[in-house]
Amino acid sequence: MNEFTMTRSLPTPYAQAVAQVREGLARVGFGILTEIDIAATLKTKLGVDVPAKLILGACRPQLAHQALQADPRVATLLPCNVVVSADGEGSVVEIMNPDVMPGFTGTPALKAVATEARELLTAMLDALTDGGAQ
């Protein structure tokens, strides 16, 4: 099975991890377009309790524009979902690996955009785990 996510476990409490991810995304040029609080939504809609989980819809406009020019259908994959989840005393950060886009869409022209996005997002994840997102 293909790895479709890039994942890092952090020893950081959830609220702190969310703040660090927001800061890290901004440092690599991604803004946050949407937020979905999964735990709050499931509590409201279904009355169930689940661990804290937040989906941040992140976008780097230059990359989104390039991707849309290569294949307008890629809009269905935007924005880039960055998920922060509580995990015991720590947190987990998961991001859809942009490298899946060219194969998933069958559009080889997306390879350069996917590579750049992956490099930026990997740098952000590495900064979180290396203590660079103070």
JSON list of C-alpha atoms in Angstrom, two decimals:
[
{"chain": "A", "resi": 1, "resn": "MET", "atom": "CA", "xyz": [0.00, 0.00, 0.00]},
{"chain": "A", "resi": 2, "resn": "ASN", "atom": "CA", "xyz": [1.26, 3.49, -0.83]},
{"chain": "A", "resi": 3, "resn": "GLU", "atom": "CA", "xyz": [2.10, 5.84, 2.02]},
{"chain": "A", "resi": 4, "resn": "PHE", "atom": "CA", "xyz": [-0.25, 8.72, 1.45]},
{"chain": "A", "resi": 5, "resn": "THR", "atom": "CA", "xyz": [0.59, 10.64, 4.60]},
{"chain": "A", "resi": 6, "resn": "MET", "atom": "CA", "xyz": [3.66, 12.24, 6.08]},
{"chain": "A", "resi": 7, "resn": "THR", "atom": "CA", "xyz": [3.49, 11.72, 9.83]},
{"chain": "A", "resi": 8, "resn": "ARG", "atom": "CA", "xyz": [5.38, 12.92, 12.90]},
{"chain": "A", "resi": 9, "resn": "SER", "atom": "CA", "xyz": [4.77, 12.09, 16.54]},
{"chain": "A", "resi": 10, "resn": "LEU", "atom": "CA", "xyz": [5.50, 14.89, 18.98]},
{"chain": "A", "resi": 11, "resn": "PRO", "atom": "CA", "xyz": [6.01, 14.77, 22.75]},
{"chain": "A", "resi": 12, "resn": "THR", "atom": "CA", "xyz": [4.15, 18.10, 22.78]},
{"chain": "A", "resi": 13, "resn": "PRO", "atom": "CA", "xyz": [0.68, 18.52, 24.33]},
{"chain": "A", "resi": 14, "resn": "TYR", "atom": "CA", "xyz": [-2.10, 18.98, 21.77]},
{"chain": "A", "resi": 15, "resn": "ALA", "atom": "CA", "xyz": [-2.77, 22.73, 22.18]},
{"chain": "A", "resi": 16, "resn": "GLN", "atom": "CA", "xyz": [0.93, 23.51, 21.96]},
{"chain": "A", "resi": 17, "resn": "ALA", "atom": "CA", "xyz": [1.31, 21.25, 18.91]},
{"chain": "A", "resi": 18, "resn": "VAL", "atom": "CA", "xyz": [-1.56, 23.05, 17.14]},
{"chain": "A", "resi": 19, "resn": "ALA", "atom": "CA", "xyz": [0.14, 26.41, 17.77]},
{"chain": "A", "resi": 20, "resn": "GLN", "atom": "CA", "xyz": [3.49, 25.07, 16.55]},
{"chain": "A", "resi": 21, "resn": "VAL", "atom": "CA", "xyz": [1.93, 23.62, 13.38]},
{"chain": "A", "resi": 22, "resn": "ARG", "atom": "CA", "xyz": [0.23, 26.95, 12.62]},
{"chain": "A", "resi": 23, "resn": "GLU", "atom": "CA", "xyz": [3.54, 28.79, 13.06]},
{"chain": "A", "resi": 24, "resn": "GLY", "atom": "CA", "xyz": [5.43, 26.17, 11.06]},
{"chain": "A", "resi": 25, "resn": "LEU", "atom": "CA", "xyz": [3.02, 26.34, 8.15]},
{"chain": "A", "resi": 26, "resn": "ALA", "atom": "CA", "xyz": [3.29, 30.13, 8.06]},
{"chain": "A", "resi": 27, "resn": "ARG", "atom": "CA", "xyz": [7.11, 29.91, 8.05]},
{"chain": "A", "resi": 28, "resn": "VAL", "atom": "CA", "xyz": [7.03, 27.80, 4.87]},
{"chain": "A", "resi": 29, "resn": "GLY", "atom": "CA", "xyz": [4.46, 30.02, 3.16]},
{"chain": "A", "resi": 30, "resn": "PHE", "atom": "CA", "xyz": [1.21, 28.17, 3.84]},
{"chain": "A", "resi": 31, "resn": "GLY", "atom": "CA", "xyz": [-1.89, 29.97, 5.07]},
{"chain": "A", "resi": 32, "resn": "ILE", "atom": "CA", "xyz": [-4.82, 28.29, 6.74]},
{"chain": "A", "resi": 33, "resn": "LEU", "atom": "CA", "xyz": [-8.07, 28.54, 4.78]},
{"chain": "A", "resi": 34, "resn": "THR", "atom": "CA", "xyz": [-10.28, 26.22, 6.83]},
{"chain": "A", "resi": 35, "resn": "GLU", "atom": "CA", "xyz": [-10.42, 24.54, 10.21]},
{"chain": "A", "resi": 36, "resn": "ILE", "atom": "CA", "xyz": [-12.51, 21.57, 11.27]},
{"chain": "A", "resi": 37, "resn": "ASP", "atom": "CA", "xyz": [-12.56, 20.52, 14.92]},
{"chain": "A", "resi": 38, "resn": "ILE", "atom": "CA", "xyz": [-13.39, 16.84, 14.52]},
{"chain": "A", "resi": 39, "resn": "ALA", "atom": "CA", "xyz": [-13.90, 16.17, 18.23]},
{"chain": "A", "resi": 40, "resn": "ALA", "atom": "CA", "xyz": [-16.31, 19.10, 18.63]},
{"chain": "A", "resi": 41, "resn": "THR", "atom": "CA", "xyz": [-18.19, 18.20, 15.45]},
{"chain": "A", "resi": 42, "resn": "LEU", "atom": "CA", "xyz": [-18.66, 14.56, 16.44]},
{"chain": "A", "resi": 43, "resn": "LYS", "atom": "CA", "xyz": [-19.73, 15.58, 19.94]},
{"chain": "A", "resi": 44, "resn": "THR", "atom": "CA", "xyz": [-22.31, 18.02, 18.55]},
{"chain": "A", "resi": 45, "resn": "LYS", "atom": "CA", "xyz": [-23.63, 15.83, 15.74]},
{"chain": "A", "resi": 46, "resn": "LEU", "atom": "CA", "xyz": [-23.38, 12.35, 17.26]},
{"chain": "A", "resi": 47, "resn": "GLY", "atom": "CA", "xyz": [-22.93, 12.88, 20.98]},
{"chain": "A", "resi": 48, "resn": "VAL", "atom": "CA", "xyz": [-19.69, 10.88, 20.96]},
{"chain": "A", "resi": 49, "resn": "ASP", "atom": "CA", "xyz": [-16.40, 11.74, 22.63]},
{"chain": "A", "resi": 50, "resn": "VAL", "atom": "CA", "xyz": [-13.19, 11.25, 20.66]},
{"chain": "A", "resi": 51, "resn": "PRO", "atom": "CA", "xyz": [-9.67, 12.52, 21.31]},
{"chain": "A", "resi": 52, "resn": "ALA", "atom": "CA", "xyz": [-8.90, 16.05, 20.12]},
{"chain": "A", "resi": 53, "resn": "LYS", "atom": "CA", "xyz": [-8.31, 16.22, 16.36]},
{"chain": "A", "resi": 54, "resn": "LEU", "atom": "CA", "xyz": [-8.12, 19.34, 14.20]},
{"chain": "A", "resi": 55, "resn": "ILE", "atom": "CA", "xyz": [-7.99, 19.49, 10.41]},
{"chain": "A", "resi": 56, "resn": "LEU", "atom": "CA", "xyz": [-6.26, 22.59, 9.07]},
{"chain": "A", "resi": 57, "resn": "GLY", "atom": "CA", "xyz": [-6.87, 23.28, 5.38]},
{"chain": "A", "resi": 58, "resn": "ALA", "atom": "CA", "xyz": [-3.51, 24.76, 4.39]},
{"chain": "A", "resi": 59, "resn": "CYS", "atom": "CA", "xyz": [-2.73, 26.49, 1.10]},
{"chain": "A", "resi": 60, "resn": "ARG", "atom": "CA", "xyz": [0.32, 28.02, -0.53]},
{"chain": "A", "resi": 61, "resn": "PRO", "atom": "CA", "xyz": [-1.33, 30.09, -3.29]},
{"chain": "A", "resi": 62, "resn": "GLN", "atom": "CA", "xyz": [1.59, 29.86, -5.73]},
{"chain": "A", "resi": 63, "resn": "LEU", "atom": "CA", "xyz": [1.57, 26.07, -5.59]},
{"chain": "A", "resi": 64, "resn": "ALA", "atom": "CA", "xyz": [-2.21, 25.84, -5.77]},
{"chain": "A", "resi": 65, "resn": "HIS", "atom": "CA", "xyz": [-2.20, 28.04, -8.88]},
{"chain": "A", "resi": 66, "resn": "GLN", "atom": "CA", "xyz": [0.49, 25.94, -10.57]},
{"chain": "A", "resi": 67, "resn": "ALA", "atom": "CA", "xyz": [-1.35, 22.72, -9.72]},
{"chain": "A", "resi": 68, "resn": "LEU", "atom": "CA", "xyz": [-4.66, 24.05, -11.02]},
{"chain": "A", "resi": 69, "resn": "GLN", "atom": "CA", "xyz": [-3.02, 25.10, -14.28]},
{"chain": "A", "resi": 70, "resn": "ALA", "atom": "CA", "xyz": [-1.58, 21.61, -14.70]},
{"chain": "A", "resi": 71, "resn": "ASP", "atom": "CA", "xyz": [-4.92, 19.93, -13.95]},
{"chain": "A", "resi": 72, "resn": "PRO", "atom": "CA", "xyz": [-8.03, 21.88, -12.88]},
{"chain": "A", "resi": 73, "resn": "ARG", "atom": "CA", "xyz": [-9.47, 18.72, -11.32]},
{"chain": "A", "resi": 74, "resn": "VAL", "atom": "CA", "xyz": [-6.84, 18.98, -8.60]},
{"chain": "A", "resi": 75, "resn": "ALA", "atom": "CA", "xyz": [-9.17, 21.52, -6.95]},
{"chain": "A", "resi": 76, "resn": "THR", "atom": "CA", "xyz": [-10.95, 18.51, -5.45]},
{"chain": "A", "resi": 77, "resn": "LEU", "atom": "CA", "xyz": [-7.75, 17.76, -3.51]},
{"chain": "A", "resi": 78, "resn": "LEU", "atom": "CA", "xyz": [-7.28, 21.30, -2.20]},
{"chain": "A", "resi": 79, "resn": "PRO", "atom": "CA", "xyz": [-6.56, 22.66, 0.32]},
{"chain": "A", "resi": 80, "resn": "CYS", "atom": "CA", "xyz": [-3.80, 20.48, 1.73]},
{"chain": "A", "resi": 81, "resn": "ASN", "atom": "CA", "xyz": [-5.14, 18.85, 4.88]},
{"chain": "A", "resi": 82, "resn": "VAL", "atom": "CA", "xyz": [-2.89, 19.01, 7.91]},
{"chain": "A", "resi": 83, "resn": "VAL", "atom": "CA", "xyz": [-4.24, 17.02, 10.84]},
{"chain": "A", "resi": 84, "resn": "VAL", "atom": "CA", "xyz": [-3.16, 17.50, 14.45]},
{"chain": "A", "resi": 85, "resn": "SER", "atom": "CA", "xyz": [-4.36, 14.82, 16.86]},
{"chain": "A", "resi": 86, "resn": "ALA", "atom": "CA", "xyz": [-3.99, 14.34, 20.59]},
{"chain": "A", "resi": 87, "resn": "ASP", "atom": "CA", "xyz": [-2.08, 11.14, 21.36]},
{"chain": "A", "resi": 88, "resn": "GLY", "atom": "CA", "xyz": [-1.83, 10.45, 25.06]},
{"chain": "A", "resi": 89, "resn": "GLU", "atom": "CA", "xyz": [0.48, 13.09, 26.53]},
{"chain": "A", "resi": 90, "resn": "GLY", "atom": "CA", "xyz": [1.71, 14.04, 23.05]},
{"chain": "A", "resi": 91, "resn": "SER", "atom": "CA", "xyz": [0.41, 14.72, 19.59]},
{"chain": "A", "resi": 92, "resn": "VAL", "atom": "CA", "xyz": [0.54, 13.40, 16.05]},
{"chain": "A", "resi": 93, "resn": "VAL", "atom": "CA", "xyz": [0.75, 15.55, 12.91]},
{"chain": "A", "resi": 94, "resn": "GLU", "atom": "CA", "xyz": [-0.32, 14.03, 9.59]},
{"chain": "A", "resi": 95, "resn": "ILE", "atom": "CA", "xyz": [-0.27, 15.63, 6.15]},
{"chain": "A", "resi": 96, "resn": "MET", "atom": "CA", "xyz": [-1.38, 14.16, 2.85]},
{"chain": "A", "resi": 97, "resn": "ASN", "atom": "CA", "xyz": [1.80, 13.47, 0.92]},
{"chain": "A", "resi": 98, "resn": "PRO", "atom": "CA", "xyz": [1.68, 15.72, -2.18]},
{"chain": "A", "resi": 99, "resn": "ASP", "atom": "CA", "xyz": [3.65, 13.08, -4.10]},
{"chain": "A", "resi": 100, "resn": "VAL", "atom": "CA", "xyz": [0.45, 11.05, -4.49]},
{"chain": "A", "resi": 101, "resn": "MET", "atom": "CA", "xyz": [-1.16, 13.76, -6.68]},
{"chain": "A", "resi": 102, "resn": "PRO", "atom": "CA", "xyz": [0.56, 13.00, -10.01]},
{"chain": "A", "resi": 103, "resn": "GLY", "atom": "CA", "xyz": [-0.20, 9.28, -9.82]},
{"chain": "A", "resi": 104, "resn": "PHE", "atom": "CA", "xyz": [-3.68, 9.75, -8.42]},
{"chain": "A", "resi": 105, "resn": "THR", "atom": "CA", "xyz": [-4.67, 12.24, -11.14]},
{"chain": "A", "resi": 106, "resn": "GLY", "atom": "CA", "xyz": [-2.61, 10.73, -13.95]},
{"chain": "A", "resi": 107, "resn": "THR", "atom": "CA", "xyz": [-1.12, 14.19, -14.61]},
{"chain": "A", "resi": 108, "resn": "PRO", "atom": "CA", "xyz": [2.69, 14.03, -14.78]},
{"chain": "A", "resi": 109, "resn": "ALA", "atom": "CA", "xyz": [2.88, 17.85, -14.95]},
{"chain": "A", "resi": 110, "resn": "LEU", "atom": "CA", "xyz": [1.95, 17.90, -11.24]},
{"chain": "A", "resi": 111, "resn": "LYS", "atom": "CA", "xyz": [5.24, 16.22, -10.28]},
{"chain": "A", "resi": 112, "resn": "ALA", "atom": "CA", "xyz": [7.22, 19.47, -9.88]},
{"chain": "A", "resi": 113, "resn": "VAL", "atom": "CA", "xyz": [4.48, 21.12, -7.82]},
{"chain": "A", "resi": 114, "resn": "ALA", "atom": "CA", "xyz": [4.10, 18.03, -5.64]},
{"chain": "A", "resi": 115, "resn": "THR", "atom": "CA", "xyz": [7.85, 17.82, -5.07]},
{"chain": "A", "resi": 116, "resn": "GLU", "atom": "CA", "xyz": [8.07, 21.47, -3.99]},
{"chain": "A", "resi": 117, "resn": "ALA", "atom": "CA", "xyz": [5.06, 21.11, -1.67]},
{"chain": "A", "resi": 118, "resn": "ARG", "atom": "CA", "xyz": [6.48, 17.91, -0.15]},
{"chain": "A", "resi": 119, "resn": "GLU", "atom": "CA", "xyz": [9.86, 19.57, 0.46]},
{"chain": "A", "resi": 120, "resn": "LEU", "atom": "CA", "xyz": [8.27, 22.58, 2.19]},
{"chain": "A", "resi": 121, "resn": "LEU", "atom": "CA", "xyz": [5.92, 20.48, 4.31]},
{"chain": "A", "resi": 122, "resn": "THR", "atom": "CA", "xyz": [8.70, 18.04, 5.22]},
{"chain": "A", "resi": 123, "resn": "ALA", "atom": "CA", "xyz": [10.87, 20.97, 6.34]},
{"chain": "A", "resi": 124, "resn": "MET", "atom": "CA", "xyz": [7.99, 22.14, 8.55]},
{"chain": "A", "resi": 125, "resn": "LEU", "atom": "CA", "xyz": [7.55, 18.67, 10.05]},
{"chain": "A", "resi": 126, "resn": "ASP", "atom": "CA", "xyz": [11.29, 18.30, 10.60]},
{"chain": "A", "resi": 127, "resn": "ALA", "atom": "CA", "xyz": [11.40, 21.66, 12.39]},
{"chain": "A", "resi": 128, "resn": "LEU", "atom": "CA", "xyz": [8.67, 20.43, 14.73]},
{"chain": "A", "resi": 129, "resn": "THR", "atom": "CA", "xyz": [10.54, 17.26, 15.62]},
{"chain": "A", "resi": 130, "resn": "ASP", "atom": "CA", "xyz": [13.95, 18.94, 15.77]},
{"chain": "A", "resi": 131, "resn": "GLY", "atom": "CA", "xyz": [12.70, 21.60, 18.16]},
{"chain": "A", "resi": 132, "resn": "GLY", "atom": "CA", "xyz": [12.85, 24.26, 15.45]},
{"chain": "A", "resi": 133, "resn": "ALA", "atom": "CA", "xyz": [9.24, 25.34, 15.98]},
{"chain": "A", "resi": 134, "resn": "GLN", "atom": "CA", "xyz": [9.73, 26.99, 19.34]}
]
